[in-house]
PDB file of C-alpha atoms in Angstrom:
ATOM      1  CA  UNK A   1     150.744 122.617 125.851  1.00 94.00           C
ATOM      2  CA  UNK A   2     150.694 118.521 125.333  1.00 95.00           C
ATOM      3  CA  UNK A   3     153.779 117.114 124.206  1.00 96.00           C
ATOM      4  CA  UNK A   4     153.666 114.190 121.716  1.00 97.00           C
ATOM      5  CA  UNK A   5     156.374 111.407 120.709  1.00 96.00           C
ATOM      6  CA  UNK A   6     157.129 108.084 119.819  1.00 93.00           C
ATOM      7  CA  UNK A   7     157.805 105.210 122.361  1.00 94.00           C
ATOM      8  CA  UNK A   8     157.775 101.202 121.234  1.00 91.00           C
ATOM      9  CA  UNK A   9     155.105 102.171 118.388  1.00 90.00           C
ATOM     10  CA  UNK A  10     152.984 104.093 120.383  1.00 93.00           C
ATOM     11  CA  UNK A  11     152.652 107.897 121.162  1.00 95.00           C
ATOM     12  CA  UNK A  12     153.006 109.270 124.472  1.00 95.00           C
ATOM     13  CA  UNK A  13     151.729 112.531 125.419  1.00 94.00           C
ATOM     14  CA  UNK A  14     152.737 114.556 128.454  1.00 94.00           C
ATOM     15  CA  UNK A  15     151.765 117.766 129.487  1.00 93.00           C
ATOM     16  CA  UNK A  16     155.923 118.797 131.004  1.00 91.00           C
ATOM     17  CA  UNK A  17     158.372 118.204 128.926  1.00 93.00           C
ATOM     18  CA  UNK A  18     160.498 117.091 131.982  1.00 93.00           C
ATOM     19  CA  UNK A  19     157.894 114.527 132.508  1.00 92.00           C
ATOM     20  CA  UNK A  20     158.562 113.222 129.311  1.00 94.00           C
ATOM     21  CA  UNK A  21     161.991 112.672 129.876  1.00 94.00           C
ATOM     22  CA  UNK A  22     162.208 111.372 132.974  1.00 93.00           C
ATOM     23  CA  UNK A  23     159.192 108.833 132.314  1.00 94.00           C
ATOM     24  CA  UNK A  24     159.360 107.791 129.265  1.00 94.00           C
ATOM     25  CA  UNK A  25     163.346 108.988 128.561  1.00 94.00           C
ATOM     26  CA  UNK A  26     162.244 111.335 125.519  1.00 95.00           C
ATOM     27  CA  UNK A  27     164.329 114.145 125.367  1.00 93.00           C
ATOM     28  CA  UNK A  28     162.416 116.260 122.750  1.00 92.00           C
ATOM     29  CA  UNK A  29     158.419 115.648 121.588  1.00 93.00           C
ATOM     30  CA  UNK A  30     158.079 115.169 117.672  1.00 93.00           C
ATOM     31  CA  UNK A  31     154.872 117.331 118.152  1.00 94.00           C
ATOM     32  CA  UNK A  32     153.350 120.432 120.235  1.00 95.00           C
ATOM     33  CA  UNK A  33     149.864 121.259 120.138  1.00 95.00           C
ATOM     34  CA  UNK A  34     147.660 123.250 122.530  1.00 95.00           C
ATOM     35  CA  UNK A  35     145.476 122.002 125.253  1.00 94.00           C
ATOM     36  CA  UNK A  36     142.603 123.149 123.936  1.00 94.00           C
ATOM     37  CA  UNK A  37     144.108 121.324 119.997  1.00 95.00           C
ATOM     38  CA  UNK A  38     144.507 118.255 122.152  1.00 95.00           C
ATOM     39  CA  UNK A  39     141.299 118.111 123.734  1.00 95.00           C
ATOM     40  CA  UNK A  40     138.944 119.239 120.297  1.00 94.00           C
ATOM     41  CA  UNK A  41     141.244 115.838 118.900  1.00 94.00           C
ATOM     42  CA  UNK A  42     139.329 114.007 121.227  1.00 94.00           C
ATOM     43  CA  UNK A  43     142.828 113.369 122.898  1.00 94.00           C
ATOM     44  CA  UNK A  44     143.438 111.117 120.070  1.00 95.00           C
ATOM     45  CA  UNK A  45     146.815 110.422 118.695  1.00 95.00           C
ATOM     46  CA  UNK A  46     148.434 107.661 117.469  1.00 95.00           C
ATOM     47  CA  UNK A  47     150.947 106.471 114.129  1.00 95.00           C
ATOM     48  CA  UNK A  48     149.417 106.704 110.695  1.00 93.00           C
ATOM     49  CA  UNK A  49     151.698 105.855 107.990  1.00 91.00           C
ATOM     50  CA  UNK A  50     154.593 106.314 110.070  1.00 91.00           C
ATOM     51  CA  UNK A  51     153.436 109.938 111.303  1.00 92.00           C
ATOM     52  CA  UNK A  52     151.738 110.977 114.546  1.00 95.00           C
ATOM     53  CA  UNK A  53     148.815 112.037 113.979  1.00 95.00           C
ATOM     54  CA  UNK A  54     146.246 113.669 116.248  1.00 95.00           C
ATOM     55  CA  UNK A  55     142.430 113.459 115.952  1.00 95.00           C
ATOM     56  CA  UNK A  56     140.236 110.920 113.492  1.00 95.00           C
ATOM     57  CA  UNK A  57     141.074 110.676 109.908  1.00 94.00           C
ATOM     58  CA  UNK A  58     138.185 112.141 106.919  1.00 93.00           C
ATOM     59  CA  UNK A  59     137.131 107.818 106.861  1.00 92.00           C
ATOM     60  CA  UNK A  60     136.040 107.887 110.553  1.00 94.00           C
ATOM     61  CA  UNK A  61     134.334 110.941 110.926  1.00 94.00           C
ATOM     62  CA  UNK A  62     132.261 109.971 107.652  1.00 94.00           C
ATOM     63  CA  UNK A  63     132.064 106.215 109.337  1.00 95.00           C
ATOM     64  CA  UNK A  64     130.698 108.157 112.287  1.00 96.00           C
ATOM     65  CA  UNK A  65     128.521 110.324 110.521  1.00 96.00           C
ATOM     66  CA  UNK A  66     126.709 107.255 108.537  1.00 97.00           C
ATOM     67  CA  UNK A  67     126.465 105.638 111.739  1.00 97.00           C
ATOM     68  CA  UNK A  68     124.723 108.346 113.599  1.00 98.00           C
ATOM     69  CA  UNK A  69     122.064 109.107 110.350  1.00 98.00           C
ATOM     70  CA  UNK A  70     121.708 105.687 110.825  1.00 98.00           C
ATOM     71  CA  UNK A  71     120.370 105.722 114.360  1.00 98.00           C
ATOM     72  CA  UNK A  72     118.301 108.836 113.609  1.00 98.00           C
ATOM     73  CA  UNK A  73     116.691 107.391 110.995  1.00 98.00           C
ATOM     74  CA  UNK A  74     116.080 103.792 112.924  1.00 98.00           C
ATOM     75  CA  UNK A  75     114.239 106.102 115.651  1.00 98.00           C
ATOM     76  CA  UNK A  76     112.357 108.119 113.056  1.00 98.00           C
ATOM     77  CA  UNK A  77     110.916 104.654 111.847  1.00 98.00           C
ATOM     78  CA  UNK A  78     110.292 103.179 115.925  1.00 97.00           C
ATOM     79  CA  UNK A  79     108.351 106.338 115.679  1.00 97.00           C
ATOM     80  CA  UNK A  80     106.053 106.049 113.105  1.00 97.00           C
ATOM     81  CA  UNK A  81     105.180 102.316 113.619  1.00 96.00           C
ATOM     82  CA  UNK A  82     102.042 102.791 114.911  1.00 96.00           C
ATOM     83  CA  UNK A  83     100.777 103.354 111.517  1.00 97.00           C
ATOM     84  CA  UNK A  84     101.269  99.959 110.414  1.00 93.00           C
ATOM     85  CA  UNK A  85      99.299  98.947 113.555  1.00 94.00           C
ATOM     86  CA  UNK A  86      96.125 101.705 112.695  1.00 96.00           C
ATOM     87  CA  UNK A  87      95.729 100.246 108.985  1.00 96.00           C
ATOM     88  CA  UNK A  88      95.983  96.596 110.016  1.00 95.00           C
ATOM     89  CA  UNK A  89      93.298  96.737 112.517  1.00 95.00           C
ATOM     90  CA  UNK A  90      91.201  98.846 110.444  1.00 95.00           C
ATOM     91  CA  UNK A  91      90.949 102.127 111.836  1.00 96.00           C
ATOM     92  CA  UNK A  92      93.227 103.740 109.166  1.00 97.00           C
ATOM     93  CA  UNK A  93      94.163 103.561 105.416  1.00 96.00           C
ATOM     94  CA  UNK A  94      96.946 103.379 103.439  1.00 96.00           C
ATOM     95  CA  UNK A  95      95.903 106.556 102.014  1.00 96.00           C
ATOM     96  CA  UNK A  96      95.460 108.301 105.440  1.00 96.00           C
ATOM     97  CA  UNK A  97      99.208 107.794 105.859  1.00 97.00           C
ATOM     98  CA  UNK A  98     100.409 107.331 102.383  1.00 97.00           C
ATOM     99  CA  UNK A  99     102.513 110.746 102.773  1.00 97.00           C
ATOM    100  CA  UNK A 100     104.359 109.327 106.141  1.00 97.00           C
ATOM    101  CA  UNK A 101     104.572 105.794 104.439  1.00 97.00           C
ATOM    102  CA  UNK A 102     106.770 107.512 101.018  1.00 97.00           C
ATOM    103  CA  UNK A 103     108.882 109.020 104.235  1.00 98.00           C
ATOM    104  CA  UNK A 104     109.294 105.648 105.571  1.00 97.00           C
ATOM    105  CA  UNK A 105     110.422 103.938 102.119  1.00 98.00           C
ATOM    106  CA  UNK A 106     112.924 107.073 101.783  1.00 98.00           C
ATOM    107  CA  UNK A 107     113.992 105.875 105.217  1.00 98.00           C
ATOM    108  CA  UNK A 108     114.920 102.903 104.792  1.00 98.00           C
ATOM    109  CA  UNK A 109     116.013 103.101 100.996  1.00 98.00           C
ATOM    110  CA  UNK A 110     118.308 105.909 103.038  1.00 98.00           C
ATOM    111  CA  UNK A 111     119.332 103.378 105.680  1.00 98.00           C
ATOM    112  CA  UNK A 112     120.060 100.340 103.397  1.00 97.00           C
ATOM    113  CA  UNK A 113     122.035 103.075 101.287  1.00 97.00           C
ATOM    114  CA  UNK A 114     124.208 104.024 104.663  1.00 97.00           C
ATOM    115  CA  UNK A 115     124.657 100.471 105.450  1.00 97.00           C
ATOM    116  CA  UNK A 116     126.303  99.742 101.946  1.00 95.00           C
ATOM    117  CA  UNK A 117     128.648 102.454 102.441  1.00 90.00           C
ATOM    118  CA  UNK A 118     130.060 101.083 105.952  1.00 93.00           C
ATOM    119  CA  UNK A 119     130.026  97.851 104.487  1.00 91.00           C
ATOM    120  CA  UNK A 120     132.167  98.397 101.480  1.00 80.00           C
TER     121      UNK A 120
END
């Protein structure tokens, strides 16, 4: 069980509720959640409009999620340059690739999308 409360604007947690009290002088936690609660949180809890609250609000995970298509996409592109490379010395066409070049423009149309988001 982790034990969760307020001290100077921050939250504490302690695993012993003893440990609470004589460290940080709480005598009772505002909130109880399991271990296994604390640790799928990523350990995270802090004050969010005046309430504890535990784990990464619906903005961050999305702000996470964006970043990480992001990065996938970014490496999808690093791994297709070598196209640009074949047509502009000549031993490829546009049309040879023109399939994995309408990927690339949904790529970064995709990316430049995803980027607008965080941004706003």
């Amino acid at each position: 069980m982790v034990y969760l409360a307020r001290k100077n604007g921050v939250v504490v947690h302690h695993t012993n509720r003893d440990a609470m009290r004589e460290m940080d002088g709480i005598e009772a936690a505002e909130m109880e959640v399991s271990d296994e609660e604390f640790e799928t949180a990523g350990s995270l809890a802090r004050i969010i409009d005046g309430e504890i609250f535990l784990g990464k609000t619906e903005a961050e995970k999305k702000r996470e999620e964006a970043e990480s298509e992001i990065r996938v996409l970014k490496a999808k592109l690093l791994d297709t340059d070598y196209i640009a490379a074949k047509i502009a010395e000549g031993s490829a066409t546009a049309e040879d690739y023109a399939e994995k070049i309408a990927e690339r423009q949904e790529w970064r149309a995709k990316i430049n999308e995803l980027e607008e988001l965080l941004t706003a």
